[in-house]
Coordinates of C-alpha atoms and ligand atoms in Angstrom, one line a residue:
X624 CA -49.0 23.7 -62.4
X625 CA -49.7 27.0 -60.7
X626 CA -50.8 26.0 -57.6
X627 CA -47.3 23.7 -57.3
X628 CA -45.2 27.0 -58.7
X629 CA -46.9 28.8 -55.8
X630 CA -46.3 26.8 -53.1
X631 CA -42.4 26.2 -53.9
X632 CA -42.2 29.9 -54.0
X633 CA -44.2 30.3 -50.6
X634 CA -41.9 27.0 -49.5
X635 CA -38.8 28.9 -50.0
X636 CA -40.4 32.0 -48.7
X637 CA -41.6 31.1 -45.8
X638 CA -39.1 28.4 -44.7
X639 CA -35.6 29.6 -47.0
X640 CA -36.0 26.5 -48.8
X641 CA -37.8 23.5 -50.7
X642 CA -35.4 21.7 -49.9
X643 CA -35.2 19.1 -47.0
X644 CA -32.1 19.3 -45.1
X645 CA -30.6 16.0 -44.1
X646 CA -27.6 15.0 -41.9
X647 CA -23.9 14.9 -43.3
X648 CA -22.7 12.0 -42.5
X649 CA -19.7 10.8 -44.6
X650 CA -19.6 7.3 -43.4
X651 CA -20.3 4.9 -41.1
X652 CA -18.0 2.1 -40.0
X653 CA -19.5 -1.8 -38.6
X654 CA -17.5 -4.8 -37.5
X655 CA -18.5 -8.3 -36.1
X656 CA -19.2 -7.3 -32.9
X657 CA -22.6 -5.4 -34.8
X658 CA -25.7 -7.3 -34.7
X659 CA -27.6 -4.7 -36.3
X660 CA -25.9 -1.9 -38.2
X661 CA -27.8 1.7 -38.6
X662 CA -27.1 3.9 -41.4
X663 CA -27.7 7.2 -40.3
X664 CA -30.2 9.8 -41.8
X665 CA -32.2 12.7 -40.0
X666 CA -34.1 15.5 -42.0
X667 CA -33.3 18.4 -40.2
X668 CA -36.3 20.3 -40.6
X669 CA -39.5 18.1 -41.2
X670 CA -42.7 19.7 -41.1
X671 CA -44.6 17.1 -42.0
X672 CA -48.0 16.1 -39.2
X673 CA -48.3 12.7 -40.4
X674 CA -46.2 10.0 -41.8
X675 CA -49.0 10.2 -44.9
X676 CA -46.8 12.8 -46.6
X677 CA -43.7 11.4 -46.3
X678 CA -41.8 8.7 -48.6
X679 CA -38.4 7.5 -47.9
X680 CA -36.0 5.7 -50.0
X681 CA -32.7 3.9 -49.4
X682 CA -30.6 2.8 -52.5
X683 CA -27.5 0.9 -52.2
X684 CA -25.2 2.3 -55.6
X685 CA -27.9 2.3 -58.0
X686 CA -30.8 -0.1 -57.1
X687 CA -33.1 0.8 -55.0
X688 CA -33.4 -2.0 -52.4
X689 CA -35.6 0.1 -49.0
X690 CA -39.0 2.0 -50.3
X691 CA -41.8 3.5 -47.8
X692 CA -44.6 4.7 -48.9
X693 CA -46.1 6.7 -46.1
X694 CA -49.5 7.4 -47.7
X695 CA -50.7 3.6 -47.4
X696 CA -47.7 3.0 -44.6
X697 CA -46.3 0.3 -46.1
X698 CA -42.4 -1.1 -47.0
X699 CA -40.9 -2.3 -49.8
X700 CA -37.4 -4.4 -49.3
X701 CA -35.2 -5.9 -51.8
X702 CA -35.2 -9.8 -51.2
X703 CA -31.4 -9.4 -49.8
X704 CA -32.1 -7.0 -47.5
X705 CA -34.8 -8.7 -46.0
X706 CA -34.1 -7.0 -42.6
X707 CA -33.8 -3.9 -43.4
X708 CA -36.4 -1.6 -41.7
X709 CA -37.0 2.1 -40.6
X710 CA -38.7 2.8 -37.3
X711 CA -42.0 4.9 -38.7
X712 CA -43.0 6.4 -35.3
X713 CA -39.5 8.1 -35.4
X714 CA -39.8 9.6 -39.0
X715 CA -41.9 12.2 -38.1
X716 CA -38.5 13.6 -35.5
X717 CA -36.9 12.8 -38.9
X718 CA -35.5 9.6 -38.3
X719 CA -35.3 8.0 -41.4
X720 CA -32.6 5.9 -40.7
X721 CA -32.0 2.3 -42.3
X722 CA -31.7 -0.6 -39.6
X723 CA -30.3 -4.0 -40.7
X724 CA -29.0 -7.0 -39.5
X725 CA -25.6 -7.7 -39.9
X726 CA -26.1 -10.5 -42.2
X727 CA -27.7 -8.7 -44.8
X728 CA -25.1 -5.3 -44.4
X729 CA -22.8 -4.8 -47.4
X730 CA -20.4 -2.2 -47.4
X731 CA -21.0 0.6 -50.0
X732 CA -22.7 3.8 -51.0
X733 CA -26.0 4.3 -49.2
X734 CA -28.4 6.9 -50.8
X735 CA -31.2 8.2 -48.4
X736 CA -33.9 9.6 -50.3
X737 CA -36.7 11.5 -48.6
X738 CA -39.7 13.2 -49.5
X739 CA -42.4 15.4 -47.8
X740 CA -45.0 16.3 -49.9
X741 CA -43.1 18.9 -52.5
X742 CA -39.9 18.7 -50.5
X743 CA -37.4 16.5 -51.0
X744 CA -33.3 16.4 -49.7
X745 CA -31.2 13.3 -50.1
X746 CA -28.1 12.1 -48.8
X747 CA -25.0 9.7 -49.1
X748 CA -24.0 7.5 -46.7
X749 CA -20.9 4.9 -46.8
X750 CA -20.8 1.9 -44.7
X751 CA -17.6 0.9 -44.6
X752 CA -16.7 -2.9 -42.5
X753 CA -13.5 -2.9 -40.2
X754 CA -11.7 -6.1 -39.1
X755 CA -13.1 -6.1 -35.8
X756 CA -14.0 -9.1 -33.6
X757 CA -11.3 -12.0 -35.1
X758 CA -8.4 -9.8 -35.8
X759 CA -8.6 -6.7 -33.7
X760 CA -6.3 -7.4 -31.1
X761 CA -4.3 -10.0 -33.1
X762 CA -3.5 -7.1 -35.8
X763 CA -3.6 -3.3 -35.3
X764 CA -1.1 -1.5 -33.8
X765 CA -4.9 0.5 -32.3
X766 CA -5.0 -3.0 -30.3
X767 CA -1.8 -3.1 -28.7
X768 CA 0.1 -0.5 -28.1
X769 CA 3.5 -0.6 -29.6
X770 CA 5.1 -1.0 -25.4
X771 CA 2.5 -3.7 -25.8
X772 CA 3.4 -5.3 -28.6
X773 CA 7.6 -5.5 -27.5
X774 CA 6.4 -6.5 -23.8
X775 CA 4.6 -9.8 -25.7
X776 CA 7.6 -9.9 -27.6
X777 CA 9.8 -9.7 -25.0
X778 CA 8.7 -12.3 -22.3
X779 CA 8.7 -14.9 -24.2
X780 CA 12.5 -13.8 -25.8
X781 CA 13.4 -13.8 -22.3
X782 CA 12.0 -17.4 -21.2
X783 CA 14.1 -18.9 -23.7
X784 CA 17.0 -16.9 -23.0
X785 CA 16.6 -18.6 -19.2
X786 CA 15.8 -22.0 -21.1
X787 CA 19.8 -21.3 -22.5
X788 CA 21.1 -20.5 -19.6
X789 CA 19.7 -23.4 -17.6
X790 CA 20.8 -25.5 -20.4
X791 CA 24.1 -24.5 -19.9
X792 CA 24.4 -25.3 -16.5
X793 CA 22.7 -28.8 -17.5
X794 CA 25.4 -29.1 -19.8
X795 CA 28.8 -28.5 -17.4
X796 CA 27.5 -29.5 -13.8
X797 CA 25.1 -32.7 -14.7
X798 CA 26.4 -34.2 -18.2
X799 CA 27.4 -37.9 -17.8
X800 CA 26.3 -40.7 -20.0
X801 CA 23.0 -41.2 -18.5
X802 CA 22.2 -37.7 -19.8
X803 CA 24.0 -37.2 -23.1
X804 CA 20.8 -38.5 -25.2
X805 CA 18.1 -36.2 -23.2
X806 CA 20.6 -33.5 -23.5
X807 CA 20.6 -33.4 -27.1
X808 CA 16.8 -33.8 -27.7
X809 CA 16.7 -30.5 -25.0
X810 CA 19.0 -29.0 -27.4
X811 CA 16.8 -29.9 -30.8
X812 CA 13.5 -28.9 -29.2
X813 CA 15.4 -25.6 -27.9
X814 CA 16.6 -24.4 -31.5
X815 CA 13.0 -25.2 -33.1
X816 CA 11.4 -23.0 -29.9
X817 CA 13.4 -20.1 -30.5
X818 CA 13.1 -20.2 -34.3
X819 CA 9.7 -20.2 -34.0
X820 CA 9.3 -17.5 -31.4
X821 CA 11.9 -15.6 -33.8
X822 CA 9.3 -15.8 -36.8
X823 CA 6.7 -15.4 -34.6
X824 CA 8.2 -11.8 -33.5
X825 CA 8.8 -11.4 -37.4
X826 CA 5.6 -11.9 -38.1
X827 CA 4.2 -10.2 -35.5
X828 CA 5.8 -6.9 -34.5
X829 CA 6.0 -4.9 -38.0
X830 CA 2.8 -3.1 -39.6
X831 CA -0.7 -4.0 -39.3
X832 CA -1.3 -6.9 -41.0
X833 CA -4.4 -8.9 -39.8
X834 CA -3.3 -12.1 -40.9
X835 CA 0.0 -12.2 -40.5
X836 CA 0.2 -10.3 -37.0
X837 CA -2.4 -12.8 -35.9
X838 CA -0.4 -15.6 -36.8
X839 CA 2.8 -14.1 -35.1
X840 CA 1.0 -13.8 -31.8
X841 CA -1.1 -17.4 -32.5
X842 CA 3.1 -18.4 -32.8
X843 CA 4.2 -16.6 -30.2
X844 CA 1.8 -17.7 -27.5
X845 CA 1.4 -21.4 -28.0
X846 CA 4.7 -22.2 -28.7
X847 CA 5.6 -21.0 -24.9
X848 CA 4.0 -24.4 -24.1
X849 CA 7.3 -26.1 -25.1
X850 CA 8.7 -24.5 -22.5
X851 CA 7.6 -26.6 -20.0
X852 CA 7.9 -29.8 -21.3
X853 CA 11.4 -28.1 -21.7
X854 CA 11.7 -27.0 -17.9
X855 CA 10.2 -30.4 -16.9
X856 CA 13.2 -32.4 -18.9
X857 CA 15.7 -29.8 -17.5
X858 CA 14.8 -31.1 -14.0
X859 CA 14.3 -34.5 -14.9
X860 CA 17.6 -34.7 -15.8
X861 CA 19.3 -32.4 -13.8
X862 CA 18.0 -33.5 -10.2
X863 CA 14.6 -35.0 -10.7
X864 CA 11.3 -33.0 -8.8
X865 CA 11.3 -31.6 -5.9
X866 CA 8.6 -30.2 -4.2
X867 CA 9.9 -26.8 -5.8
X868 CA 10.5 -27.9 -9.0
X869 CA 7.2 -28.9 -8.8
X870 CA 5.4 -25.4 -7.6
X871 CA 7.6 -23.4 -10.5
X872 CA 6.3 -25.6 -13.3
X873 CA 2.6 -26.1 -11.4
X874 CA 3.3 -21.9 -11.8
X875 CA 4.6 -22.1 -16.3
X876 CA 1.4 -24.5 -16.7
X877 CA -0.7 -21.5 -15.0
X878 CA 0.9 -19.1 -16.7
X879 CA 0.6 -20.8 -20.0
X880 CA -3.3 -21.9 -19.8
X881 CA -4.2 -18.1 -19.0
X882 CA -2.3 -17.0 -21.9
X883 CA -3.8 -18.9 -23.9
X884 CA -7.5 -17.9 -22.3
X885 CA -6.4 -14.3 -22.6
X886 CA -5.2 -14.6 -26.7
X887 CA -8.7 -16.1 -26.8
X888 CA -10.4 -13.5 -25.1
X889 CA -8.2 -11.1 -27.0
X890 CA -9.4 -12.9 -30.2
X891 CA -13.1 -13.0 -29.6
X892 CA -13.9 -9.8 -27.2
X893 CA -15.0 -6.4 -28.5
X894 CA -13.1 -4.1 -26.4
X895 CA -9.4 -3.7 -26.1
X896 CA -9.4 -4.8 -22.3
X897 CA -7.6 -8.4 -22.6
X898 CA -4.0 -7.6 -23.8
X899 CA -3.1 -6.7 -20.1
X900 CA -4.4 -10.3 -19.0
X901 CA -1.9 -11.8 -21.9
X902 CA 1.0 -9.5 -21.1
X903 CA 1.2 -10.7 -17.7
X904 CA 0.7 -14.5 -18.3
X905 CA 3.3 -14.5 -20.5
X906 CA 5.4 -12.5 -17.7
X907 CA 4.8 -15.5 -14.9
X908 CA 5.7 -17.8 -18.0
X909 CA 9.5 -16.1 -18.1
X910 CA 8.9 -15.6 -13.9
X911 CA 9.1 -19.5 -13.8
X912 CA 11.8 -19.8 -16.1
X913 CA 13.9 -17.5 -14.1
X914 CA 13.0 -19.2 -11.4
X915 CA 13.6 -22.9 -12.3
X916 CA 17.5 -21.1 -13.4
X917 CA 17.9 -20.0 -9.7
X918 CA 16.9 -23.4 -8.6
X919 CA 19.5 -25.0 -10.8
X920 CA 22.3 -22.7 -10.1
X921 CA 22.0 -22.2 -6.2
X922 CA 19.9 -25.0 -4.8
X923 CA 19.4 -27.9 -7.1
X924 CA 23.1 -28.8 -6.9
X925 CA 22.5 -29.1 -3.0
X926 CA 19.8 -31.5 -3.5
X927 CA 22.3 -33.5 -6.6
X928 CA 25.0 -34.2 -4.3
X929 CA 23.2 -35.2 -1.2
X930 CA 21.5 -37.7 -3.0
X931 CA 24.0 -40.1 -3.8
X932 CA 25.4 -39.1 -0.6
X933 CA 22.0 -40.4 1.0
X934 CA 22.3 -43.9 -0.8
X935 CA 26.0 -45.0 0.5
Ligands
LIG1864 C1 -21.5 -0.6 -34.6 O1 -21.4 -0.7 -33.2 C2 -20.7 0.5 -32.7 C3 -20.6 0.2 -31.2 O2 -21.8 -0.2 -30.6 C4 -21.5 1.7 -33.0 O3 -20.9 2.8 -32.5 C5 -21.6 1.9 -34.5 O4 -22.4 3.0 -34.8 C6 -22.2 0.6 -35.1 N1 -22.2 0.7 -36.6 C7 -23.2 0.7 -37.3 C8 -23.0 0.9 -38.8 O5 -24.4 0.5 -36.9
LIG1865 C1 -21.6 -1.2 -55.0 O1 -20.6 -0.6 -55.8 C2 -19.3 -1.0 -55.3 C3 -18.2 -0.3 -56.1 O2 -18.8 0.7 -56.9 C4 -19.1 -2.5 -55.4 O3 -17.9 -2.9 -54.8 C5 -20.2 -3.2 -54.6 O4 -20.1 -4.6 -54.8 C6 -21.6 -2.7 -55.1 N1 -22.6 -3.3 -54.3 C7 -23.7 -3.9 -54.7 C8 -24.5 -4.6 -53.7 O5 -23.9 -4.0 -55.9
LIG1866 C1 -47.8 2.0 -40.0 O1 -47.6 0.6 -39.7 C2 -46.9 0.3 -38.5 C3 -46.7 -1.2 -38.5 O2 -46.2 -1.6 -39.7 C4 -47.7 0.8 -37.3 O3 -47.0 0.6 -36.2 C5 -48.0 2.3 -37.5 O4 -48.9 2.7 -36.4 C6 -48.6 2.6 -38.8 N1 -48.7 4.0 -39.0 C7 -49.8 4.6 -39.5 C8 -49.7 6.1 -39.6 O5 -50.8 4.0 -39.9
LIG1867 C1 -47.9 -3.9 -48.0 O1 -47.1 -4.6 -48.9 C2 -47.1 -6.0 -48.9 C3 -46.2 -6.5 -49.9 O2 -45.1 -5.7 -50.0 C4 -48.6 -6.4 -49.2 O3 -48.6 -7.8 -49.0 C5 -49.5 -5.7 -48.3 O4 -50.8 -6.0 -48.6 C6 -49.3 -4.2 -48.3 N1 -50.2 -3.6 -47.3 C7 -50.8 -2.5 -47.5 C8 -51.7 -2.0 -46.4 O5 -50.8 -1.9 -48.6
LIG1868 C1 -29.2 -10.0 -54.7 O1 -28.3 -11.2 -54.6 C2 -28.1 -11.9 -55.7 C3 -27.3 -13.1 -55.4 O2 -26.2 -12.8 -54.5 C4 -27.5 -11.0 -56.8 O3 -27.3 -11.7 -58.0 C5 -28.4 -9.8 -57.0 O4 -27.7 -8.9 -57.9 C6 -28.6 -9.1 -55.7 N1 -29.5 -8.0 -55.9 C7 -29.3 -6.7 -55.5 C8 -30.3 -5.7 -55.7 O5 -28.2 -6.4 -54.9
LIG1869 C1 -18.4 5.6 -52.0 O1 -18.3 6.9 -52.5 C2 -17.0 7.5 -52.2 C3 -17.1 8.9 -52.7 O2 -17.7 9.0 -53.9 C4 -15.9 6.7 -52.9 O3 -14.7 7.2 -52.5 C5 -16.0 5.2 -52.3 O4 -15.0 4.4 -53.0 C6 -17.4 4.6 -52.6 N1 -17.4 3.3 -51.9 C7 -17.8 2.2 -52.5 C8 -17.8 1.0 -51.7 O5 -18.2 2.2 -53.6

């Protein structure tokens, strides 16, 4: 008893404290992109010469699931935390921080628990998971930035504002019998595009909402594949291909196949680098639009009437 009094008393003498000081560290966030997540905790002041005197525990709320013994350097883990480990050659610097993988991490209240010899500090620690890798870009306003987010709505608003306008011309300069049917399918497939790039936007601008951003953009994105097979029709019936009509929708299926790599990329990737790469596909997308309308308006009507012209 004395001998234990005595050295407290010289501990917090000598050193202002018995106590072991550890890190603050409020909380700590992982997402998918973790393979192995590390929840912090240093001792500020270890004295200790050998990992003999030291003994570190890790409890998740109230069970104890990470025990090391120092004195016959050995680990005890909690069967579903299999992974979890602390790197002994770095406890003596005071690193007594808990590495797992990320299968075993659950979020929650991480106690840190360490003792040298008579001294002892502790510490909490939350872990705390963010949507990360699947829904990062697809959701948070952190992702795009709200330009962003009306420059991904806007494109495609603005294809099918073109896809109207050509439709018009369709309408009064090439309507005859032959085209009345093909006319009215351009016309059905038309209203279901817009209406689903007007949910899309719905669903997509407002808020941060994981899921239901995500599916805006998911709505968004591959629905502008209609507008080709749209564009295609649009020529078909208007005045057939032409070598341009040809580049211009060669252009939309570009367009369209990198937008739909870059929502991918934008899906899967860690980093917030991608959302440029999908702004601007969906900008050539609307490019070819606009271009296929000055075809039809200035040009294409050229290559209508010397057609029949050619035949007599
Ligand atoms: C997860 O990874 C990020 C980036 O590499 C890192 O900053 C963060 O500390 C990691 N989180 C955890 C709990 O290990
Ligand atoms: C820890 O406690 C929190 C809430 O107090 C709970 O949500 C969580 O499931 C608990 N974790 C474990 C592993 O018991
Ligand atoms: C404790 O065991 C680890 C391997 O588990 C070893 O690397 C380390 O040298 C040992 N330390 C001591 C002090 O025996
Ligand atoms: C360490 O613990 C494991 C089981 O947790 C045991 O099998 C092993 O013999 C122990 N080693 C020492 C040196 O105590
Ligand atoms: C370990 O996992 C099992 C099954 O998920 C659960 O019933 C048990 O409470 C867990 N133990 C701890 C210490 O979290
Ligand atoms: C962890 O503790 C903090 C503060 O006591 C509390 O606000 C938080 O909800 C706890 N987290 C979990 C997952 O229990």
């Amino acid at each position: 008893m004395w001998p234990l009094v005595a050295a407290l008393l010289l501990g917090s003498w000598c050193c202002g404290s018995a106590q072991l000081l550890l890190s603050k560290v409020k909380s700590v966030e992982f997402t998918g992109c973790n393979e192995t997540v590390i929840i912090p905790c240093f001792v500020l002041n270890v004295e200790a010469q050998s990992t003999k005197e030291m003994f570190v525990k890790w409890k998740l709320n109230r069970t104890y699931i990470f025990i090391y013994d120092g004195n016959v350097n050995n680990s005890t883990v909690d069967s579903n935390f299999s992974s979890a480990k602390i790197s002994v050659v770095d406890l003596l610097k005071g690193d007594a921080s808990l590495k797992m993988d990320k299968r075993d991490a659950v979020v929650g209240n991480y106690t840190c628990e360490v003792t040298e010899l008579i001294r002892e500090g502790k510490t909490v620690v939350e872990l705390k998971y963010r949507m990360g890798k699947y829904t990062k870009c697809l959701a948070s306003s952190s992702w795009f930035s709200p330009n962003e987010k009306i420059l991904i709505v806007i494109f495609p608003v603005l294809a099918i504002l073109l896809f109207w306008g050509k439709f018009g011309i369709l309408t009064l300069k090439y309507k005859s019998a032959r085209t009345n049917k093909r006319i009215i399918l351009l016309l059905i497939a038309g209203l279901v595009l817009t209406v689903i790039v007007i949910v899309g936007a719905i669903l997509f601008i407002p808020g941060e909402y994981p899921v239901k951003n995500a599916s805006g953009l998911g709505l968004i994105v591959i629905s502008t594949g209609i507008l080709i097979l749209l564009q295609y029709n649009v020529f078909m019936t208007a005045f057939g291909m032409t070598s341009f009509t040809i580049a211009i929708l060669i252009t939309q299926v570009l367009g369209y196949v990198l937008a739909v790599v870059g929502l991918c990329l934008c899906i899967m990737a860690c980093e917030p680098v991608h959302g440029p790469l999908l702004i601007s596909d969906l900008g050539v997308i609307a490019l070819a639009e606009l271009l296929g309308l000055v075809y039809m308006k200035f040009v294409g009507n050229s290559v209508y009437e010397q057609k029949p012209r050619n035949y007599h």
